[in-house]
Coordinates of C-alpha atoms in Angstrom, one line a residue:
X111 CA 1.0 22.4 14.3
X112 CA 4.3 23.5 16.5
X113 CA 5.4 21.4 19.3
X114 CA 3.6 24.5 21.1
X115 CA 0.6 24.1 19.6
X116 CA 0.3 20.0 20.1
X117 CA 0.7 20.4 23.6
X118 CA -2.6 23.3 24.0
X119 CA -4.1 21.1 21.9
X120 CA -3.6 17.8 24.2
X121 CA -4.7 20.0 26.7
X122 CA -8.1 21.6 24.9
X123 CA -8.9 18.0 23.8
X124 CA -8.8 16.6 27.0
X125 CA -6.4 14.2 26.6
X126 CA -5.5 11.6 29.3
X127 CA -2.8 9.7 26.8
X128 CA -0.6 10.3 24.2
X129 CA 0.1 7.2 21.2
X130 CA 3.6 7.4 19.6
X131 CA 3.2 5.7 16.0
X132 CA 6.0 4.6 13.9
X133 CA 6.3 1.8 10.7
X134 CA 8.5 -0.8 10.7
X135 CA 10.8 -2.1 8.1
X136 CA 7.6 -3.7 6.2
X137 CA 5.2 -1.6 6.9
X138 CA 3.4 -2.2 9.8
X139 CA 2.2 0.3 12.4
X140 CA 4.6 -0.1 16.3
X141 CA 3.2 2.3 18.9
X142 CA 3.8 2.7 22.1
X143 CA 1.5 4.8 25.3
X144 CA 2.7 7.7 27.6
X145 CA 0.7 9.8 29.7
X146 CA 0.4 13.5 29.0
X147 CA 2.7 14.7 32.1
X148 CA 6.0 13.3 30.3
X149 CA 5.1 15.4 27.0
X150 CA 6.4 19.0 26.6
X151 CA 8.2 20.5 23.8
X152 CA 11.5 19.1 24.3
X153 CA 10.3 15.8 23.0
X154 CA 9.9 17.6 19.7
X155 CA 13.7 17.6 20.1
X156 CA 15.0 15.3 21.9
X157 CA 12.6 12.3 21.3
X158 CA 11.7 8.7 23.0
X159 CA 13.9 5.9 23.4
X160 CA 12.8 2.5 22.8
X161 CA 14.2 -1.1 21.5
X162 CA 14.9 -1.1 17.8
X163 CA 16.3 -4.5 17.8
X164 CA 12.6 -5.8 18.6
X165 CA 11.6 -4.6 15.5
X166 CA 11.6 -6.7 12.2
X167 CA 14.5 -5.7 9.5
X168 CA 15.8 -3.1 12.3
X169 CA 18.7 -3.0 14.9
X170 CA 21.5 -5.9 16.0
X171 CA 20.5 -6.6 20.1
X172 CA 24.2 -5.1 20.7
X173 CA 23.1 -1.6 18.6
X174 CA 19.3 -1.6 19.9
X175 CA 18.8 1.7 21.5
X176 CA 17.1 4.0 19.1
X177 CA 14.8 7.2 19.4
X178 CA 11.5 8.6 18.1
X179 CA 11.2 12.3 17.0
X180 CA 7.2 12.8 16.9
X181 CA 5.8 14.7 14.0
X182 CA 3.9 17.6 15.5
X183 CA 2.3 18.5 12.0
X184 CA 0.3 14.6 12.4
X185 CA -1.1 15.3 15.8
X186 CA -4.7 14.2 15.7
X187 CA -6.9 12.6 18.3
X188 CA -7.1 8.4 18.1
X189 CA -10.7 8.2 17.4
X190 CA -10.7 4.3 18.4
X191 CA -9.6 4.7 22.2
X192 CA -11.9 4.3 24.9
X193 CA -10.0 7.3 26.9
X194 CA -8.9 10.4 25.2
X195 CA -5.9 9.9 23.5
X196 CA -3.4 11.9 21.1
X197 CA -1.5 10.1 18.6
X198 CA 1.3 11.4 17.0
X199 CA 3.0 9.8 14.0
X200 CA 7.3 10.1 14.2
X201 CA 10.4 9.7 12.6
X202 CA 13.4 7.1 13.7
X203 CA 17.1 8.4 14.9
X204 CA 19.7 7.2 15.7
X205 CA 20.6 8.3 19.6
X206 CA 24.8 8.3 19.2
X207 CA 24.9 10.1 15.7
X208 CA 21.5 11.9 15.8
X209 CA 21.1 11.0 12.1
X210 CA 18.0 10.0 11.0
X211 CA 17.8 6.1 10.2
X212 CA 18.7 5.2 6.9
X213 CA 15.8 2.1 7.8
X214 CA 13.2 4.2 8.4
X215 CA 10.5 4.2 5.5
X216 CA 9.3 7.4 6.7
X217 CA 13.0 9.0 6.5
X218 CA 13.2 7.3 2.8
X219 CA 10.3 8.7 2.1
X220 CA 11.2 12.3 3.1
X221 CA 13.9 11.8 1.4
X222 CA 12.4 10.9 -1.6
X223 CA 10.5 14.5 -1.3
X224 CA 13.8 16.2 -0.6
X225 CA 15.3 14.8 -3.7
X226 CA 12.6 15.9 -6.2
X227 CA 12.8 19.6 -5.0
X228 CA 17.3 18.7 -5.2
X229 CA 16.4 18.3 -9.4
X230 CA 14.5 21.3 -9.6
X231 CA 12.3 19.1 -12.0
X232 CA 9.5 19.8 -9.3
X233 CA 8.6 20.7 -5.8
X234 CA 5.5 18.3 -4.8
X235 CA 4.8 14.8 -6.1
X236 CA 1.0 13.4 -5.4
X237 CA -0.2 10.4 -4.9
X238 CA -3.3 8.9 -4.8
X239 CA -3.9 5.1 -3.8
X240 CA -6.7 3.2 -4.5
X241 CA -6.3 0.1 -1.8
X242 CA -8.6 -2.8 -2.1
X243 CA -9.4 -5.0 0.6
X244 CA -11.5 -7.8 2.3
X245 CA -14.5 -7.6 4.7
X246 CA -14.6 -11.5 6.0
X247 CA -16.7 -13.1 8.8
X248 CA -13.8 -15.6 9.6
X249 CA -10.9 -16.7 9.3
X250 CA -8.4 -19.4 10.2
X251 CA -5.3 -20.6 9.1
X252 CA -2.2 -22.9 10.5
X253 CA 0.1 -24.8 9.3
X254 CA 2.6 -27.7 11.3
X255 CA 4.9 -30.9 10.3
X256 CA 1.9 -32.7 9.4
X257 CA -1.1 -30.5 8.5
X258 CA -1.8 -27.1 7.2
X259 CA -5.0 -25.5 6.2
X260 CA -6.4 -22.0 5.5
X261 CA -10.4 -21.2 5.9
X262 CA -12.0 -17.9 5.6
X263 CA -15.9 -17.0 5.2
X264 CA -17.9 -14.6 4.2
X265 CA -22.2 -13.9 4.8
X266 CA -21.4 -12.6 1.4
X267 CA -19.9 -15.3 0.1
X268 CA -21.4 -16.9 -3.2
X269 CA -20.3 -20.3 -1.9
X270 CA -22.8 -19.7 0.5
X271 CA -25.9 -19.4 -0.9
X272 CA -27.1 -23.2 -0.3
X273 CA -26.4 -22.7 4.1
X274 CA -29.2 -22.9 6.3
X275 CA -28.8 -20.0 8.1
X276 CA -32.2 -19.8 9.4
X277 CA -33.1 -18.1 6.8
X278 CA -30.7 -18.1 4.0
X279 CA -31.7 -14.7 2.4
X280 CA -29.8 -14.7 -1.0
X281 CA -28.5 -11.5 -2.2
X282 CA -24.8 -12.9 -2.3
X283 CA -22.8 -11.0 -4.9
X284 CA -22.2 -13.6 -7.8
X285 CA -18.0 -14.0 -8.4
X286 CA -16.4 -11.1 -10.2
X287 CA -20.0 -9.5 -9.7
X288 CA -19.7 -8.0 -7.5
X289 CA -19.1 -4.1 -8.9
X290 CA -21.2 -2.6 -7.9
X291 CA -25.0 -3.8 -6.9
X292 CA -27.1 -1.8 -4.4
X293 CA -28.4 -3.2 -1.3
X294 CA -29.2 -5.5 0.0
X295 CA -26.8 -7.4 -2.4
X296 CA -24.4 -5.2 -1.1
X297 CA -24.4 -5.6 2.8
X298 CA -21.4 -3.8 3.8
X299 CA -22.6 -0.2 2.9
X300 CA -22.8 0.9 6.2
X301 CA -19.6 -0.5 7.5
X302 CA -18.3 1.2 4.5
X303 CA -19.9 4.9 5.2
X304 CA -18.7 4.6 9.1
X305 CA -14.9 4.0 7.5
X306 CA -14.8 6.6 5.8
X307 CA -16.3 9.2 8.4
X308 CA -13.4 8.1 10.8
X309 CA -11.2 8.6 8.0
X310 CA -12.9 12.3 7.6
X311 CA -12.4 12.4 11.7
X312 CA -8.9 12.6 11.3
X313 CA -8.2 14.7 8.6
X314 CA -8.4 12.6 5.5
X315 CA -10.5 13.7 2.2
X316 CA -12.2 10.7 0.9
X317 CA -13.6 10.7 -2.7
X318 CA -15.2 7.4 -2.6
X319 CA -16.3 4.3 -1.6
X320 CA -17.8 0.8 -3.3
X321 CA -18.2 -2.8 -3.6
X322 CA -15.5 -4.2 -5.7
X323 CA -15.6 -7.1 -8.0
X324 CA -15.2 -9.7 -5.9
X325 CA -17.7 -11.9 -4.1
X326 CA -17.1 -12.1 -0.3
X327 CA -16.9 -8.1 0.6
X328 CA -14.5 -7.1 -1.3
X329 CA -14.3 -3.2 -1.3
X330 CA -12.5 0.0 -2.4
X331 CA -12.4 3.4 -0.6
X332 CA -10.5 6.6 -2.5
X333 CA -8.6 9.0 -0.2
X334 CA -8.3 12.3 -2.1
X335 CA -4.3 13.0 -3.4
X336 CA -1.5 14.5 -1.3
X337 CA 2.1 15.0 -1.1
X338 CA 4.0 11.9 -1.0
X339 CA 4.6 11.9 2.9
X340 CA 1.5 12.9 3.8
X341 CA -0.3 10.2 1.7
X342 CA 2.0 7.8 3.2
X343 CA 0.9 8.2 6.4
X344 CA -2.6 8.4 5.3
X345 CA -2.3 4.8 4.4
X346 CA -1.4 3.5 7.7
X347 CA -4.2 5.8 9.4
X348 CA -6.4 4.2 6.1
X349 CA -5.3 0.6 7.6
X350 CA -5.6 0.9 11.0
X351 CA -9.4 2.6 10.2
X352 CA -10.8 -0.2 8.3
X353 CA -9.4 -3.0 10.6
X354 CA -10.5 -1.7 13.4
X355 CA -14.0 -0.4 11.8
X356 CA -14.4 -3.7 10.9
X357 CA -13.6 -5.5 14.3
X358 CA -16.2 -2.8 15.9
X359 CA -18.7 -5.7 13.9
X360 CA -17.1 -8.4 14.8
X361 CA -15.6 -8.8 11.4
X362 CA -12.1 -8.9 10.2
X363 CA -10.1 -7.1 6.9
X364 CA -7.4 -8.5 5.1
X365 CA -5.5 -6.9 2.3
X366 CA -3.7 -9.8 1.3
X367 CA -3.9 -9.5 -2.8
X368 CA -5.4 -12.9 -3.3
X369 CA -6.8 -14.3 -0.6
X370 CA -9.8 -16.4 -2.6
X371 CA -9.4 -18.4 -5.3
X372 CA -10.9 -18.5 -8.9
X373 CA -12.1 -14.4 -8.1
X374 CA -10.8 -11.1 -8.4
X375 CA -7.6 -10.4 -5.9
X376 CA -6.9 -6.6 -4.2
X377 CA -5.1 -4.5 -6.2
X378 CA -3.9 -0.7 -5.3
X379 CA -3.7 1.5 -8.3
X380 CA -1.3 4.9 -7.8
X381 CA -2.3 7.7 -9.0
X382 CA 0.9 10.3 -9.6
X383 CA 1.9 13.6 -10.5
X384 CA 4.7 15.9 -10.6
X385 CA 4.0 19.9 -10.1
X386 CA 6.1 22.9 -9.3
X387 CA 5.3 26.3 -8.1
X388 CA 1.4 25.2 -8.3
X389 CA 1.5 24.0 -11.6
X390 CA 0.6 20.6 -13.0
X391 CA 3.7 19.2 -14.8
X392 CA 1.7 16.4 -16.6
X393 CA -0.3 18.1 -18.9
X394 CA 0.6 18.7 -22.1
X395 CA -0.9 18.3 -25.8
X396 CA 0.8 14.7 -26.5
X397 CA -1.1 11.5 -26.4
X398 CA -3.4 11.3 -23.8
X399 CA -3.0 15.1 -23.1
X400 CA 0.3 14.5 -21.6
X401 CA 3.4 16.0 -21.5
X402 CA 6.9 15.5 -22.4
X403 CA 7.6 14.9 -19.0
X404 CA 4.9 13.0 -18.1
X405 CA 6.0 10.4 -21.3
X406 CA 9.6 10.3 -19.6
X407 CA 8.3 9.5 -15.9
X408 CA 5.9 6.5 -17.8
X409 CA 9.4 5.5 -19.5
X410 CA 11.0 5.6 -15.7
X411 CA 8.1 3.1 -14.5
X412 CA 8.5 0.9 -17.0
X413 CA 11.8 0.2 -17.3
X414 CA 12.2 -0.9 -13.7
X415 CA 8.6 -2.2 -12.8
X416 CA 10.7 -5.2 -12.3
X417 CA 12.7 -4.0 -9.2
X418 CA 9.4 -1.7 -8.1
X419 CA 7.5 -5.3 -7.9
X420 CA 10.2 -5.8 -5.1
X421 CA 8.4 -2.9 -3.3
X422 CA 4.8 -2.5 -4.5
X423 CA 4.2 -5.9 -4.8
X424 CA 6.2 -7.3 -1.7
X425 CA 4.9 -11.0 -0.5
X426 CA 4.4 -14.1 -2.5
X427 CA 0.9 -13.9 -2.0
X428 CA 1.4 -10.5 -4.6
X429 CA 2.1 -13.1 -7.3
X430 CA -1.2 -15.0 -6.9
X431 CA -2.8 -12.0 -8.3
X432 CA 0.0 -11.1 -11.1
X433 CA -1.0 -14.1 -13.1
X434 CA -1.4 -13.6 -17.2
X435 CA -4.9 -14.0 -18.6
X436 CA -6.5 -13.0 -15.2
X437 CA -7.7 -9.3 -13.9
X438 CA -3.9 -8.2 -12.8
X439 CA -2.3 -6.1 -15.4
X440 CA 1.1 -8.1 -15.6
X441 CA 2.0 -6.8 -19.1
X442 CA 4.4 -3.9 -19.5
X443 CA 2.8 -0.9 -21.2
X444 CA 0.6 2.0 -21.0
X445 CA -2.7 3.7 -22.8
X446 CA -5.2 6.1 -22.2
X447 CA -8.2 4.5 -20.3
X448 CA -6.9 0.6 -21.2
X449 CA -7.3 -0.9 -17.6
X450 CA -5.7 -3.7 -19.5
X451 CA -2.4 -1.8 -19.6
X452 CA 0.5 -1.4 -16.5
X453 CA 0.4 2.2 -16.8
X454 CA -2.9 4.3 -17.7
X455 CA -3.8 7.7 -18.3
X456 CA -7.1 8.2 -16.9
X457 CA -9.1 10.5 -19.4
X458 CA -12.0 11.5 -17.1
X459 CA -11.6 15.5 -17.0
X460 CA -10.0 17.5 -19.4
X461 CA -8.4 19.9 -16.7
X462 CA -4.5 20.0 -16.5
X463 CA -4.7 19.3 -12.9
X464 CA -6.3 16.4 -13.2
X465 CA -3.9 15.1 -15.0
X466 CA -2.0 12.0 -13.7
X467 CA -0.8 8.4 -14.4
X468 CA -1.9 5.4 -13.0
X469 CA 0.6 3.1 -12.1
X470 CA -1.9 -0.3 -11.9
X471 CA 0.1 -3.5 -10.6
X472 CA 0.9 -2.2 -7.0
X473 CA -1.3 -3.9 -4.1
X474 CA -2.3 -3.0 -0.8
X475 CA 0.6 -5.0 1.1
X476 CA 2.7 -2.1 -0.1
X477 CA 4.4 -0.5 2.3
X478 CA 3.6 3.3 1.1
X479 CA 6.5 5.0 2.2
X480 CA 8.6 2.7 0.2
X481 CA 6.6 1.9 -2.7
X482 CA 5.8 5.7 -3.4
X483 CA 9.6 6.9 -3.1
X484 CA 10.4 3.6 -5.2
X485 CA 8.3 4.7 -7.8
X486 CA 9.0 8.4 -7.5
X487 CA 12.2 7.8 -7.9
X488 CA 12.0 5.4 -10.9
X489 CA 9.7 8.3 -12.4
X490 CA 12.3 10.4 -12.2
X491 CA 15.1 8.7 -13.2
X492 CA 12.8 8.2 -16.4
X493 CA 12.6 12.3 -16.9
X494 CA 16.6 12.6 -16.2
X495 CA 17.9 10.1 -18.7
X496 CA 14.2 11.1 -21.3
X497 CA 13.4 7.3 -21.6
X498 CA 10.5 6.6 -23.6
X499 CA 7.6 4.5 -22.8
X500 CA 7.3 2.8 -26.4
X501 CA 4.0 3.4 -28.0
X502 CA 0.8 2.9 -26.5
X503 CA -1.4 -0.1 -26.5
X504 CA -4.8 0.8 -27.5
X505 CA -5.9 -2.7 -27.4
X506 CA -7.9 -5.0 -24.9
X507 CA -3.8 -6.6 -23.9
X508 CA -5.7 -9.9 -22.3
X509 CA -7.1 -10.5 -26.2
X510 CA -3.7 -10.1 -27.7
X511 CA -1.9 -13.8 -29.1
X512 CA 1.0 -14.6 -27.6
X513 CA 3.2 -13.0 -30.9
X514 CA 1.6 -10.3 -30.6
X515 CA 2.7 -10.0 -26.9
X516 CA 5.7 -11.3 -27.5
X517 CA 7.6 -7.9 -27.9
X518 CA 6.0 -6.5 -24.7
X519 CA 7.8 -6.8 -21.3
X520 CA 6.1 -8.6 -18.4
X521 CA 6.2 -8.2 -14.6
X522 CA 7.7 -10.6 -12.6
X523 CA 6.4 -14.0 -11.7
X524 CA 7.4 -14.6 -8.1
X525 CA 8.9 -12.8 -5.0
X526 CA 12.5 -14.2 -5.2
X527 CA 12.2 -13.0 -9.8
X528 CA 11.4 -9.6 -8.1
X529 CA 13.8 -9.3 -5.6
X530 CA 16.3 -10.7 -7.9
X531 CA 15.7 -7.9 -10.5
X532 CA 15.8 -5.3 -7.4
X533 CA 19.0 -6.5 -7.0
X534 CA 20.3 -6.0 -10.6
X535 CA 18.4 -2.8 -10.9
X536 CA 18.5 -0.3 -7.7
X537 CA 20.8 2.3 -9.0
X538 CA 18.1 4.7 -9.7
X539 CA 16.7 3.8 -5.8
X540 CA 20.3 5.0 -4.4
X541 CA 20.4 8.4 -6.0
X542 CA 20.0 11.6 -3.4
X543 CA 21.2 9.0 -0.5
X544 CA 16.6 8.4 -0.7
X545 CA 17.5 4.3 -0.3
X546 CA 21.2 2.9 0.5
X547 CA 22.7 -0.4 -0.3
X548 CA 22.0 -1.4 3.4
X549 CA 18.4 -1.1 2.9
X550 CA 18.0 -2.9 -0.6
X551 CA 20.5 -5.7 0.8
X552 CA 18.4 -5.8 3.9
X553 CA 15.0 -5.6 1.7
X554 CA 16.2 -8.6 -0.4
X555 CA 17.5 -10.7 2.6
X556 CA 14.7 -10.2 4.7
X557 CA 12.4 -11.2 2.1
X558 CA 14.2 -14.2 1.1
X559 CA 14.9 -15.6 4.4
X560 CA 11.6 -14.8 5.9
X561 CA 9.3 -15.3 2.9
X562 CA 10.5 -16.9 0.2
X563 CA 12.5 -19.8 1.8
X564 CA 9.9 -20.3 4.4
X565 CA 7.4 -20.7 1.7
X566 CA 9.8 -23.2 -0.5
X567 CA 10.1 -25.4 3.2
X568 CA 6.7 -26.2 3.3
X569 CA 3.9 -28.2 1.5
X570 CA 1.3 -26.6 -0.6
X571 CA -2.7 -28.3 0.0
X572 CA -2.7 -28.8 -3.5
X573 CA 0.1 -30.3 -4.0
X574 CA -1.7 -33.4 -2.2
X575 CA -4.1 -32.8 -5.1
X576 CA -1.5 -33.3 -8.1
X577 CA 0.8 -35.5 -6.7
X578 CA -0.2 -37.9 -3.8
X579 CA -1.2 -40.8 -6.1
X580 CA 2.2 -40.3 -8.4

């Protein structure tokens, strides 16, 4: 749509609000509310003021005045609101220079899309997320000087099936049984279907949807591919859907990656692609049906998974899930159809557009604008300088001895190991002015100050486990 356009369609629709969405630095959704009477087309142009320094990884207080510039191509109608309201997703600039800000994932990710057509390697790069999440009953958590505790619940729960809840009915998904039983083993169908529909409400092409492994509600829903961008903002509108589905019945979501222990954790594997003029740049008649190219983007992923993990995998809960021996592929390589492997090449139509790579350590506490430019670029910078990925590994990888592993590369154990290869390895981030040293330095601090540190301060519960008797 036109700024034009948006406002008939404010009108036509009724609409007695209008929601100004933007993410912050980590990926969270900030909005604030105006009333239709202070919207024409000049705020296409000139945009809404508003505190950046409020805003986590953003503006000094002394620098805080910033702008939004609202998207008129994302104007869609809230379907949660109680009163008819427009939201509109924007951009962040800068109010003095009128440059768009170089912290803005959403700029970084345009960016990102600028500097694949710059190469003239291609002109669109898809992406496809597969986010895994929670569907919990409850949840509590806290933490003091002298206590700290975390509970969370489930009516799915298999560590439930001896309470008397007048009646206990069974049909509690067993762990890591949990893909993918019919009802009434799987209770959250329903919830599941009306997610999707609201996702389908405001523009988004879902493929499908499913109990995952996990006990406790875990579940998966498929948005159909698009351009980076776009799929980037799909995820936020995928976010806000399912927490606020789930709240509708009086449940909650999390997408931390391993919230229970001793099952499977949330993943979120990326499907990718490069194509130009139409045509699908991935297929070819190499292994897996791949091209050249293809082989060189794999290379590209590979070679800096490590400072990607800083992005794609971006709390310390992230390394609860990357442990070796478990379900999270933590070992550097790539196959055809091997979900053991970092990288696969799904083999499930022989079509050249359906060609694609699945990049398979990410989680859903990505923040999409950054993770899918990280890895774009990475992909990239894998076709410009023809890396190769190595040969393929065929084999079940969580089988394979330690000397046979011993010549394949590993992800990252920890935040602080991730952020600490970001900062070794972001040249490849920088090129096309896509990130800047101010963001990665910002990235890194952030993290470490806010994360990592915090986490080092304080007692873990099992700690009084191993070492209260010593």
């Amino acid at each position: 749509m036109t700024p034009k356009e948006v406002i008939e369609f404010m009108k036509k629709q009724g609409a007695v609000a209008v929601d100004f969405k933007f993410n912050d630095f980590l990926g969270l959704w900030q909005h604030f509310t105006t009333s239709p009477s202070e919207i024409d087309e000049s705020v296409f142009e000139e945009g809404l003021g508003f505190d950046g320094s409020s805003i986590r990884g953003w503006q000094p207080i002394h620098a805080s005045d910033m702008l939004v510039m609202p998207d008129p191509a994302t104007a869609v109608m809230d379907p949660f609101m109680k009163d008819r309201t427009l939201s509109l997703i924007c951009n962040i600039v800068d109010p003095i220079t009128k440059e768009e800000y170089s912290r803005d994932p959403r700029n970084i990710a345009r960016k990102a899309e600028a500097y694949l057509k710059s190469t003239g390697i291609g002109d669109t790069a898809n992406f496809g997320p597969e986010p895994e999440f929670f569907i919990l009953d409850d949840i509590r958590y806290g933490q003091n000087q002298h206590s700290g505790y975390y509970f969370l619940d489930s009516v799915e729960g298999q560590w439930n099936t001896g309470r008397d809840e007048k009646p206990n009915l069974g049909y509690k998904p067993r762990y890591k049984e949990g893909y993918f039983p019919v009802g009434p083993t799987d209770s959250q169908q329903d919830i599941r279907t009306e997610m999707v529909l609201m996702m389908e409400s405001v523009g988004y092409r879902v493929e499908r949807q499913h109990h995952e492994v996990a006990t406790a509600g875990q579940a998966e829903i498929d948005m159909r591919f698009l351009p980076l961008v776009r799929m980037a903002d799909a995820l936020m509108w995928f976010k806000y859907i399912v927490k606020n589905v789930a709240r509708r019945h009086n449940k909650t979501v999390t997408f931390m990656p391993k919230p229970i222990f001793g099952d499977n954790g949330s993943g979120m594997h990326v499907h990718q692609s490069i194509w130009k003029g139409g045509e699908p740049l991935f297929a070819g008649d190499g292994y897996g049906g791949m091209s050249e190219l293809a082989m060189h983007y794999i290379g590209g992923i590979l070679k800096h998974a490590g400072a990607l993990a800083a992005f794609t995998n971006p709390t310390t809960n992230s390394y609860r899930r990357l442990v070796p021996g478990f379900e999270a592929p933590v070992n550097l390589a790539y196959s055809s159809r091997n979900r053991s492997a970092a990288v696969r090449i799904p083999m499930y139509s022989p079509s050249p557009k359906a060609k694609r790579i699945e990049v398979r350590f990410p989680d859903p506490t990505c923040n999409g604008y950054l993770g899918f430019a990280a890895m774009l670029m990475a992909g990239l910078d894998g076709i410009q300088k023809r890396l190769s990925p190595g040969e393929p590994l065929d084999k079940d990888i969580y089988s394979l001895t330690p000397e046979e592993l011993k010549d394949v590369p590993g992800m990252p154990a920890s935040l602080d190991e991730a952020l600490d290869n970001l900062k070794n390895d972001h040249e490849f981030l920088l090129k096309g002015d896509v990130f800047t040293e101010d963001v990665v330095e910002t990235w890194i601090e952030y993290k470490m100050s806010a994360e990592v540190s915090a986490m080092r301060l304080r007692p873990h519960p099992w700690e009084f486990a191993l070492y209260f008797d010593a």
